[in-house]
PDB file of C-alpha atoms in Angstrom:
ATOM      1  CA  MET A  14     -21.476   9.665 -21.282  1.00  0.00           C
ATOM      2  CA  ASN A  15     -20.540  11.420 -17.914  1.00  0.00           C
ATOM      3  CA  SER A  16     -17.379   9.114 -16.208  1.00  0.00           C
ATOM      4  CA  ILE A  17     -13.942   8.982 -15.150  1.00  0.00           C
ATOM      5  CA  ILE A  18     -12.671   7.420 -18.339  1.00  0.00           C
ATOM      6  CA  THR A  19     -13.945  10.170 -20.101  1.00  0.00           C
ATOM      7  CA  SER A  20     -12.986  12.971 -17.824  1.00  0.00           C
ATOM      8  CA  VAL A  21      -9.580  11.841 -16.220  1.00  0.00           C
ATOM      9  CA  PRO A  22      -6.341  11.097 -18.441  1.00  0.00           C
ATOM     10  CA  ILE A  23      -5.516   7.792 -17.751  1.00  0.00           C
ATOM     11  CA  ASN A  24      -2.089   9.657 -17.167  1.00  0.00           C
ATOM     12  CA  SER A  25      -2.524  11.384 -14.653  1.00  0.00           C
ATOM     13  CA  TYR A  26      -3.027   8.182 -12.416  1.00  0.00           C
ATOM     14  CA  ILE A  27       0.224   7.341 -13.474  1.00  0.00           C
ATOM     15  CA  LEU A  28       1.542   9.799 -12.180  1.00  0.00           C
ATOM     16  CA  LEU A  29      -0.464   9.821  -9.006  1.00  0.00           C
ATOM     17  CA  CYS A  30       0.549   6.196  -8.522  1.00  0.00           C
ATOM     18  CA  THR A  31       4.112   7.314  -9.387  1.00  0.00           C
ATOM     19  CA  THR A  32       4.210   9.865  -6.383  1.00  0.00           C
ATOM     20  CA  LEU A  33       2.838   7.573  -3.594  1.00  0.00           C
ATOM     21  CA  PHE A  34       5.423   5.275  -4.775  1.00  0.00           C
ATOM     22  CA  CYS A  35       8.992   6.935  -4.893  1.00  0.00           C
ATOM     23  CA  ILE A  36       7.188   8.461  -1.995  1.00  0.00           C
ATOM     24  CA  GLY A  37       7.325   4.722   0.030  1.00  0.00           C
ATOM     25  CA  VAL A  38      10.802   4.808  -2.246  1.00  0.00           C
ATOM     26  CA  MET A  39      11.396   7.769   0.095  1.00  0.00           C
ATOM     27  CA  GLY A  40      10.031   6.646   3.791  1.00  0.00           C
ATOM     28  CA  VAL A  41      12.480   3.079   3.359  1.00  0.00           C
ATOM     29  CA  LEU A  42      15.240   4.840   2.664  1.00  0.00           C
ATOM     30  CA  LEU A  43      14.207   7.434   4.668  1.00  0.00           C
ATOM     31  CA  ARG A  44      13.991   6.341   8.234  1.00  0.00           C
ATOM     32  CA  ARG A  45      15.018   3.884  10.678  1.00  0.00           C
ATOM     33  CA  ASN A  46      11.758   2.883  11.893  1.00  0.00           C
ATOM     34  CA  VAL A  47      11.330  -0.480  11.763  1.00  0.00           C
ATOM     35  CA  ILE A  48       7.820  -0.038  11.651  1.00  0.00           C
ATOM     36  CA  ILE A  49       8.167   2.719   9.485  1.00  0.00           C
ATOM     37  CA  ILE A  50       9.903   1.433   7.066  1.00  0.00           C
ATOM     38  CA  PHE A  51       6.744  -1.749   6.802  1.00  0.00           C
ATOM     39  CA  MET A  52       4.350   1.173   6.237  1.00  0.00           C
ATOM     40  CA  SER A  53       6.066   2.998   3.575  1.00  0.00           C
ATOM     41  CA  VAL A  54       6.436  -0.803   2.122  1.00  0.00           C
ATOM     42  CA  GLU A  55       2.788  -0.948   2.876  1.00  0.00           C
ATOM     43  CA  LEU A  56       2.400   3.076   0.503  1.00  0.00           C
ATOM     44  CA  MET A  57       3.844   1.474  -2.500  1.00  0.00           C
ATOM     45  CA  LEU A  58       2.173  -1.861  -3.279  1.00  0.00           C
ATOM     46  CA  ASN A  59      -1.210   0.387  -2.207  1.00  0.00           C
ATOM     47  CA  SER A  60       0.197   2.802  -4.907  1.00  0.00           C
ATOM     48  CA  VAL A  61       0.702  -0.006  -7.333  1.00  0.00           C
ATOM     49  CA  ASN A  62      -2.875  -1.598  -6.627  1.00  0.00           C
ATOM     50  CA  LEU A  63      -4.501   2.010  -7.754  1.00  0.00           C
ATOM     51  CA  LEU A  64      -2.629   1.714 -10.531  1.00  0.00           C
ATOM     52  CA  PHE A  65      -3.313  -1.801 -11.631  1.00  0.00           C
ATOM     53  CA  THR A  66      -7.408  -0.799 -11.212  1.00  0.00           C
ATOM     54  CA  ALA A  67      -6.865   2.374 -12.502  1.00  0.00           C
ATOM     55  CA  PHE A  68      -6.007   0.233 -16.210  1.00  0.00           C
ATOM     56  CA  SER A  69      -7.968  -2.520 -15.098  1.00  0.00           C
ATOM     57  CA  ALA A  70     -11.199   0.338 -15.107  1.00  0.00           C
ATOM     58  CA  TYR A  71      -9.966   2.030 -17.811  1.00  0.00           C
ATOM     59  CA  SER A  72      -9.678  -1.011 -20.843  1.00  0.00           C
ATOM     60  CA  SER A  73     -12.788  -3.003 -19.008  1.00  0.00           C
ATOM     61  CA  ASN A  74     -10.963  -6.348 -17.945  1.00  0.00           C
ATOM     62  CA  PRO A  75     -12.036  -7.901 -14.758  1.00  0.00           C
ATOM     63  CA  ALA A  76      -8.119  -9.363 -14.009  1.00  0.00           C
ATOM     64  CA  GLY A  77      -6.255  -6.083 -13.432  1.00  0.00           C
ATOM     65  CA  GLN A  78      -8.689  -6.435  -9.922  1.00  0.00           C
ATOM     66  CA  ILE A  79      -8.646  -9.913  -9.532  1.00  0.00           C
ATOM     67  CA  PHE A  80      -5.150  -9.519  -9.006  1.00  0.00           C
ATOM     68  CA  VAL A  81      -4.933  -6.429  -6.772  1.00  0.00           C
ATOM     69  CA  PHE A  82      -7.315  -8.982  -4.730  1.00  0.00           C
ATOM     70  CA  PHE A  83      -4.612 -11.291  -4.639  1.00  0.00           C
ATOM     71  CA  VAL A  84      -2.186  -8.597  -3.983  1.00  0.00           C
ATOM     72  CA  MET A  85      -4.065  -7.438  -0.656  1.00  0.00           C
ATOM     73  CA  VAL A  86      -4.096 -11.776   0.349  1.00  0.00           C
ATOM     74  CA  VAL A  87       0.271 -11.193   0.391  1.00  0.00           C
ATOM     75  CA  ALA A  88       0.503  -8.190   2.331  1.00  0.00           C
ATOM     76  CA  ALA A  89      -2.027  -8.748   4.755  1.00  0.00           C
ATOM     77  CA  ALA A  90      -0.038 -12.302   5.208  1.00  0.00           C
ATOM     78  CA  GLU A  91       3.564 -10.341   4.808  1.00  0.00           C
ATOM     79  CA  ILE A  92       2.462  -7.697   7.636  1.00  0.00           C
ATOM     80  CA  ALA A  93       1.182 -10.508   9.722  1.00  0.00           C
ATOM     81  CA  ILE A  94       4.184 -12.488   9.467  1.00  0.00           C
ATOM     82  CA  GLY A  95       6.975  -8.914   9.491  1.00  0.00           C
ATOM     83  CA  LEU A  96       5.032  -8.165  12.818  1.00  0.00           C
ATOM     84  CA  ALA A  97       5.334 -10.676  14.128  1.00  0.00           C
ATOM     85  CA  ILE A  98       9.407 -10.433  13.645  1.00  0.00           C
ATOM     86  CA  VAL A  99       9.748  -6.914  14.550  1.00  0.00           C
ATOM     87  CA  VAL A 100       7.617  -7.639  18.007  1.00  0.00           C
ATOM     88  CA  MET A 101      10.125 -11.045  18.702  1.00  0.00           C
ATOM     89  CA  ILE A 102      13.385  -9.084  17.785  1.00  0.00           C
ATOM     90  CA  HIS A 103      12.101  -6.309  20.241  1.00  0.00           C
ATOM     91  CA  ARG A 104      11.637  -8.106  22.730  1.00  0.00           C
ATOM     92  CA  ASN A 105      15.548  -9.490  22.467  1.00  0.00           C
ATOM     93  CA  THR A 106      16.682  -6.159  21.697  1.00  0.00           C
ATOM     94  CA  LYS A 107      14.477  -3.235  23.689  1.00  0.00           C
ATOM     95  CA  THR A 108      14.507  -0.933  19.778  1.00  0.00           C
ATOM     96  CA  VAL A 109      13.210  -1.503  16.464  1.00  0.00           C
ATOM     97  CA  ASP A 110      16.478   0.988  15.037  1.00  0.00           C
ATOM     98  CA  VAL A 111      17.083  -1.229  11.991  1.00  0.00           C
ATOM     99  CA  ASN A 112      20.961   0.036  12.530  1.00  0.00           C
ATOM    100  CA  GLU A 113      20.288  -2.342  15.754  1.00  0.00           C
ATOM    101  CA  TRP A 114      19.240  -5.043  13.900  1.00  0.00           C
ATOM    102  CA  SER A 115      22.431  -5.821  11.545  1.00  0.00           C
ATOM    103  CA  LYS A 116      23.567  -8.502  13.002  1.00  0.00           C
ATOM    104  CA  LEU A 117      23.399 -10.527  10.399  1.00  0.00           C
ATOM    105  CA  LYS A 118      25.442  -9.041   8.861  1.00  0.00           C
ATOM    106  CA  GLY A 119      28.274 -11.287  10.614  1.00  0.00           C
TER     107      GLY A 119
ATOM    108  CA  MET B  24     -17.586  16.967 -10.936  1.00  0.00           C
ATOM    109  CA  ILE B  25     -15.137  13.707 -10.978  1.00  0.00           C
ATOM    110  CA  GLN B  26     -12.389  15.380 -11.476  1.00  0.00           C
ATOM    111  CA  ALA B  27     -12.445  17.834  -8.904  1.00  0.00           C
ATOM    112  CA  GLY B  28     -13.282  14.459  -6.659  1.00  0.00           C
ATOM    113  CA  PHE B  29      -9.885  12.920  -8.317  1.00  0.00           C
ATOM    114  CA  TYR B  30      -8.278  15.816  -7.762  1.00  0.00           C
ATOM    115  CA  VAL B  31      -9.430  16.209  -4.265  1.00  0.00           C
ATOM    116  CA  LEU B  32      -8.767  12.846  -2.806  1.00  0.00           C
ATOM    117  CA  SER B  33      -4.562  12.692  -5.516  1.00  0.00           C
ATOM    118  CA  SER B  34      -3.878  15.769  -3.713  1.00  0.00           C
ATOM    119  CA  LEU B  35      -4.970  14.280  -0.352  1.00  0.00           C
ATOM    120  CA  ALA B  36      -3.299  10.989  -0.169  1.00  0.00           C
ATOM    121  CA  ILE B  37      -0.438  12.714  -1.979  1.00  0.00           C
ATOM    122  CA  PHE B  38      -0.381  14.971   1.357  1.00  0.00           C
ATOM    123  CA  SER B  39      -1.507  12.947   3.854  1.00  0.00           C
ATOM    124  CA  ALA B  40       1.278   9.632   2.503  1.00  0.00           C
ATOM    125  CA  LEU B  41       3.740  12.283   2.683  1.00  0.00           C
ATOM    126  CA  MET B  42       3.209  12.801   6.686  1.00  0.00           C
ATOM    127  CA  VAL B  43       3.353   9.225   7.229  1.00  0.00           C
ATOM    128  CA  VAL B  44       6.546   9.428   5.772  1.00  0.00           C
ATOM    129  CA  PHE B  45       7.972  12.820   7.479  1.00  0.00           C
ATOM    130  CA  SER B  46       6.039  13.049  11.159  1.00  0.00           C
ATOM    131  CA  ARG B  47       8.072  11.803  14.268  1.00  0.00           C
ATOM    132  CA  ASN B  48       5.536  10.357  15.702  1.00  0.00           C
ATOM    133  CA  PRO B  49       4.932   6.898  14.912  1.00  0.00           C
ATOM    134  CA  VAL B  50       0.914   6.814  16.014  1.00  0.00           C
ATOM    135  CA  HIS B  51       0.738  10.079  13.756  1.00  0.00           C
ATOM    136  CA  SER B  52       2.281   7.925  10.570  1.00  0.00           C
ATOM    137  CA  VAL B  53       0.092   5.375  11.344  1.00  0.00           C
ATOM    138  CA  LEU B  54      -3.221   7.786  11.275  1.00  0.00           C
ATOM    139  CA  TYR B  55      -2.156   9.648   8.225  1.00  0.00           C
ATOM    140  CA  LEU B  56      -0.927   6.513   6.633  1.00  0.00           C
ATOM    141  CA  VAL B  57      -5.722   5.259   7.157  1.00  0.00           C
ATOM    142  CA  ILE B  58      -5.884   8.829   6.062  1.00  0.00           C
ATOM    143  CA  THR B  59      -4.285   7.497   2.611  1.00  0.00           C
ATOM    144  CA  PHE B  60      -6.259   4.273   2.658  1.00  0.00           C
ATOM    145  CA  PHE B  61      -9.303   5.764   2.528  1.00  0.00           C
ATOM    146  CA  ALA B  62      -8.324   8.148   0.341  1.00  0.00           C
ATOM    147  CA  ILE B  63      -6.971   5.524  -1.871  1.00  0.00           C
ATOM    148  CA  THR B  64      -9.959   3.061  -1.494  1.00  0.00           C
ATOM    149  CA  GLY B  65     -12.116   7.312  -2.665  1.00  0.00           C
ATOM    150  CA  HIS B  66     -10.210   6.371  -5.713  1.00  0.00           C
ATOM    151  CA  TYR B  67     -11.877   2.252  -5.991  1.00  0.00           C
ATOM    152  CA  ALA B  68     -15.576   4.536  -5.423  1.00  0.00           C
ATOM    153  CA  LEU B  69     -14.629   6.562  -8.624  1.00  0.00           C
ATOM    154  CA  LEU B  70     -12.894   4.182 -10.370  1.00  0.00           C
ATOM    155  CA  ASN B  71     -16.225   1.997 -10.217  1.00  0.00           C
ATOM    156  CA  ALA B  72     -14.719  -0.753  -8.336  1.00  0.00           C
ATOM    157  CA  GLN B  73     -16.843  -0.927  -5.212  1.00  0.00           C
ATOM    158  CA  PHE B  74     -15.500  -4.963  -4.421  1.00  0.00           C
ATOM    159  CA  LEU B  75     -11.860  -3.445  -3.956  1.00  0.00           C
ATOM    160  CA  ALA B  76     -13.286  -0.142  -2.930  1.00  0.00           C
ATOM    161  CA  ILE B  77     -15.358  -2.221  -0.002  1.00  0.00           C
ATOM    162  CA  VAL B  78     -12.099  -4.799   0.707  1.00  0.00           C
ATOM    163  CA  ASN B  79      -9.659  -1.951   1.471  1.00  0.00           C
ATOM    164  CA  PHE B  80     -11.479  -0.212   3.263  1.00  0.00           C
ATOM    165  CA  ILE B  81     -12.333  -3.521   5.319  1.00  0.00           C
ATOM    166  CA  VAL B  82      -8.750  -5.745   5.090  1.00  0.00           C
ATOM    167  CA  TYR B  83      -6.339  -2.505   5.053  1.00  0.00           C
ATOM    168  CA  ALA B  84      -7.723   0.718   6.839  1.00  0.00           C
ATOM    169  CA  GLY B  85     -10.179  -2.141   9.103  1.00  0.00           C
ATOM    170  CA  ALA B  86      -7.274  -4.741   9.557  1.00  0.00           C
ATOM    171  CA  ILE B  87      -3.938  -4.121   8.710  1.00  0.00           C
ATOM    172  CA  MET B  88      -4.422  -0.186  10.267  1.00  0.00           C
ATOM    173  CA  VAL B  89      -5.171  -1.751  13.412  1.00  0.00           C
ATOM    174  CA  LEU B  90      -2.525  -4.806  13.586  1.00  0.00           C
ATOM    175  CA  PHE B  91       0.309  -1.470  13.069  1.00  0.00           C
ATOM    176  CA  LEU B  92      -1.215   0.946  15.464  1.00  0.00           C
ATOM    177  CA  PHE B  93      -1.998  -2.480  17.995  1.00  0.00           C
ATOM    178  CA  VAL B  94       1.804  -3.343  17.430  1.00  0.00           C
ATOM    179  CA  VAL B  95       3.198   0.493  17.940  1.00  0.00           C
ATOM    180  CA  MET B  96       1.153   0.729  21.356  1.00  0.00           C
ATOM    181  CA  LEU B  97       2.673  -3.044  22.407  1.00  0.00           C
ATOM    182  CA  LEU B  98       6.413  -1.746  21.721  1.00  0.00           C
ATOM    183  CA  ASN B  99       5.537   1.106  23.377  1.00  0.00           C
ATOM    184  CA  LEU B 100       6.498   3.846  20.191  1.00  0.00           C
ATOM    185  CA  ASN B 101       4.993   6.563  21.214  1.00  0.00           C
ATOM    186  CA  ALA B 102       7.763   8.329  23.764  1.00  0.00           C
ATOM    187  CA  THR B 103      10.630   7.484  22.207  1.00  0.00           C
ATOM    188  CA  ILE B 104      12.337  10.219  19.554  1.00  0.00           C
ATOM    189  CA  GLU B 105      14.281   7.895  17.068  1.00  0.00           C
ATOM    190  CA  PRO B 106      17.691   8.546  16.726  1.00  0.00           C
ATOM    191  CA  HIS B 107      19.163  11.254  14.707  1.00  0.00           C
ATOM    192  CA  LYS B 108      20.665  10.434  11.604  1.00  0.00           C
ATOM    193  CA  SER B 109      23.263  12.198   9.869  1.00  0.00           C
ATOM    194  CA  THR B 110      22.293  15.489   7.510  1.00  0.00           C
ATOM    195  CA  LEU B 111      24.197  14.037   3.868  1.00  0.00           C
ATOM    196  CA  LEU B 112      21.767  10.314   4.334  1.00  0.00           C
ATOM    197  CA  LYS B 113      18.724  12.501   5.016  1.00  0.00           C
ATOM    198  CA  PHE B 114      19.516  14.042   1.788  1.00  0.00           C
ATOM    199  CA  ALA B 115      20.556  11.094   0.258  1.00  0.00           C
ATOM    200  CA  ALA B 116      17.392   9.311   1.000  1.00  0.00           C
ATOM    201  CA  VAL B 117      15.173  12.688  -0.253  1.00  0.00           C
ATOM    202  CA  PHE B 118      17.133  13.595  -3.545  1.00  0.00           C
ATOM    203  CA  SER B 119      17.236   9.730  -5.316  1.00  0.00           C
ATOM    204  CA  GLY B 120      13.489   9.072  -3.935  1.00  0.00           C
ATOM    205  CA  GLY B 121      13.398  11.859  -5.994  1.00  0.00           C
ATOM    206  CA  LEU B 122      14.802  11.456  -8.687  1.00  0.00           C
ATOM    207  CA  LEU B 123      13.229   8.337  -9.271  1.00  0.00           C
ATOM    208  CA  LEU B 124      10.163  10.583  -9.478  1.00  0.00           C
ATOM    209  CA  VAL B 125      11.445  12.424 -11.615  1.00  0.00           C
ATOM    210  CA  VAL B 126      13.369  10.037 -14.135  1.00  0.00           C
ATOM    211  CA  LEU B 127       9.872   7.802 -13.680  1.00  0.00           C
ATOM    212  CA  ALA B 128       7.310  11.041 -14.614  1.00  0.00           C
ATOM    213  CA  ALA B 129       9.340  11.559 -17.236  1.00  0.00           C
ATOM    214  CA  SER B 130       8.912   8.914 -19.338  1.00  0.00           C
ATOM    215  CA  VAL B 131       4.933   8.734 -18.482  1.00  0.00           C
ATOM    216  CA  ARG B 132       5.562  12.090 -20.711  1.00  0.00           C
ATOM    217  CA  GLY B 133       6.668  10.755 -23.367  1.00  0.00           C
ATOM    218  CA  MET B 134       4.302   7.986 -23.500  1.00  0.00           C
ATOM    219  CA  GLU B 135       2.009   8.599 -26.237  1.00  0.00           C
ATOM    220  CA  SER B 136      -1.429   9.155 -24.174  1.00  0.00           C
ATOM    221  CA  TYR B 137      -3.112   5.716 -24.043  1.00  0.00           C
ATOM    222  CA  LYS B 138      -7.085   5.929 -25.699  1.00  0.00           C
ATOM    223  CA  PRO B 139      -9.491   3.918 -23.373  1.00  0.00           C
ATOM    224  CA  ASP B 140     -11.829   1.236 -25.300  1.00  0.00           C
ATOM    225  CA  LEU B 141     -14.735   3.404 -25.702  1.00  0.00           C
ATOM    226  CA  ALA B 142     -16.849   1.361 -27.612  1.00  0.00           C
ATOM    227  CA  HIS B 143     -16.087  -1.771 -26.265  1.00  0.00           C
ATOM    228  CA  PHE B 144     -16.261   0.168 -22.016  1.00  0.00           C
ATOM    229  CA  ASP B 145     -17.957  -1.670 -18.929  1.00  0.00           C
ATOM    230  CA  PRO B 146     -18.947  -0.101 -15.972  1.00  0.00           C
ATOM    231  CA  THR B 147     -19.761  -2.935 -14.263  1.00  0.00           C
ATOM    232  CA  ILE B 148     -16.291  -4.915 -14.065  1.00  0.00           C
ATOM    233  CA  GLY B 149     -15.774  -4.215 -10.981  1.00  0.00           C
ATOM    234  CA  GLU B 150     -19.321  -4.962  -8.906  1.00  0.00           C
ATOM    235  CA  VAL B 151     -19.156  -8.101  -6.675  1.00  0.00           C
ATOM    236  CA  LYS B 152     -21.440 -10.546  -9.106  1.00  0.00           C
ATOM    237  CA  LYS B 153     -18.849  -9.732 -12.105  1.00  0.00           C
ATOM    238  CA  LEU B 154     -15.721  -9.618 -10.333  1.00  0.00           C
ATOM    239  CA  GLY B 155     -16.936 -13.038  -8.476  1.00  0.00           C
ATOM    240  CA  LYS B 156     -17.959 -14.824 -10.941  1.00  0.00           C
ATOM    241  CA  VAL B 157     -14.064 -14.860 -12.636  1.00  0.00           C
ATOM    242  CA  LEU B 158     -12.629 -15.190  -9.517  1.00  0.00           C
ATOM    243  CA  TYR B 159     -14.626 -18.748  -8.997  1.00  0.00           C
ATOM    244  CA  THR B 160     -13.966 -19.355 -12.365  1.00  0.00           C
ATOM    245  CA  ASP B 161     -10.958 -18.219 -14.526  1.00  0.00           C
ATOM    246  CA  TYR B 162      -9.144 -17.748 -11.279  1.00  0.00           C
ATOM    247  CA  TRP B 163      -9.511 -20.453  -9.104  1.00  0.00           C
ATOM    248  CA  LEU B 164      -7.041 -22.291  -8.249  1.00  0.00           C
ATOM    249  CA  PRO B 165      -4.358 -19.106  -7.415  1.00  0.00           C
ATOM    250  CA  PHE B 166      -7.883 -18.466  -4.732  1.00  0.00           C
ATOM    251  CA  GLU B 167      -7.535 -21.972  -3.539  1.00  0.00           C
ATOM    252  CA  ILE B 168      -3.923 -21.303  -3.133  1.00  0.00           C
ATOM    253  CA  SER B 169      -3.757 -17.665  -1.294  1.00  0.00           C
ATOM    254  CA  SER B 170      -6.132 -19.822   1.096  1.00  0.00           C
ATOM    255  CA  ILE B 171      -2.415 -22.275   2.275  1.00  0.00           C
ATOM    256  CA  LEU B 172      -0.620 -19.205   2.133  1.00  0.00           C
ATOM    257  CA  PHE B 173      -2.716 -17.448   5.078  1.00  0.00           C
ATOM    258  CA  LEU B 174      -2.801 -20.548   6.532  1.00  0.00           C
ATOM    259  CA  SER B 175       1.211 -20.841   6.871  1.00  0.00           C
ATOM    260  CA  ALA B 176       0.943 -17.143   8.005  1.00  0.00           C
ATOM    261  CA  MET B 177      -1.382 -17.868  10.605  1.00  0.00           C
ATOM    262  CA  VAL B 178       1.096 -20.188  11.692  1.00  0.00           C
ATOM    263  CA  GLY B 179       4.240 -18.780  11.626  1.00  0.00           C
ATOM    264  CA  ALA B 180       3.045 -15.482  13.675  1.00  0.00           C
ATOM    265  CA  VAL B 181       1.668 -17.844  16.048  1.00  0.00           C
ATOM    266  CA  LEU B 182       5.217 -19.207  16.262  1.00  0.00           C
ATOM    267  CA  LEU B 183       7.116 -16.765  16.166  1.00  0.00           C
ATOM    268  CA  GLY B 184       5.093 -14.595  18.359  1.00  0.00           C
ATOM    269  CA  LYS B 185       4.794 -16.981  21.526  1.00  0.00           C
ATOM    270  CA  LYS B 186       7.456 -16.997  23.594  1.00  0.00           C
ATOM    271  CA  GLU B 187      10.869 -19.091  24.320  1.00  0.00           C
ATOM    272  CA  THR B 188      10.467 -20.831  27.597  1.00  0.00           C
ATOM    273  CA  ASN B 189      13.072 -22.485  28.394  1.00  0.00           C
TER     274      ASN B 189
END
């Protein structure tokens, strides 16, 4: 059987998704531009989606792929709301630097 | 052959993910993120998950990245230079991200290898027909609830994006 299941061990997928997730974490910590922080969050969501799909394919269980579908639904809603909030705050503060947005600190 | 595809797509995904985080210009970041999503779509295709490959292609590379690019252009960020963060903070961010990677990778190394269940292996679970059947029989309630979520997100986005007139 010439398939990805037999030729690539699942640990390769776990390592790939861990690396992508950590790059996303690094982006959230490193950057101050709120749009790049959003993109890093998207990267983390996608790495987890890929791991779900890999486990679903390796164990022949479709539940994992259904869950990825719902993660995509939530991510799309989150991005629509998040970017609306970014545009609104940018209209008031004229910046996308998260350090300038610390007014809620009190 | 499949192994080569896996490694090419993986290195492409990791390289462009790094470029998303480290490139100066937000427009370049968005474009590198599109490349990352294409690589992940390729991974879905390798894993025989056709439905997810198509949905990922349409939703992420199509809708979400256009939204990102639209906002970056709207806010005119392509010319702005990000204010400098102190070197110590940058070092701390990269260090803690790398430390998380080392801890997670070490825990994967200690794990015994998961053997795929080849006796009951079914390569067709990712096809649209089978996945649709599962979605509309076992998971119909979350599916309907997600439509309410989308409706509220749509109303919220319109409400937030509207200019206040007073």
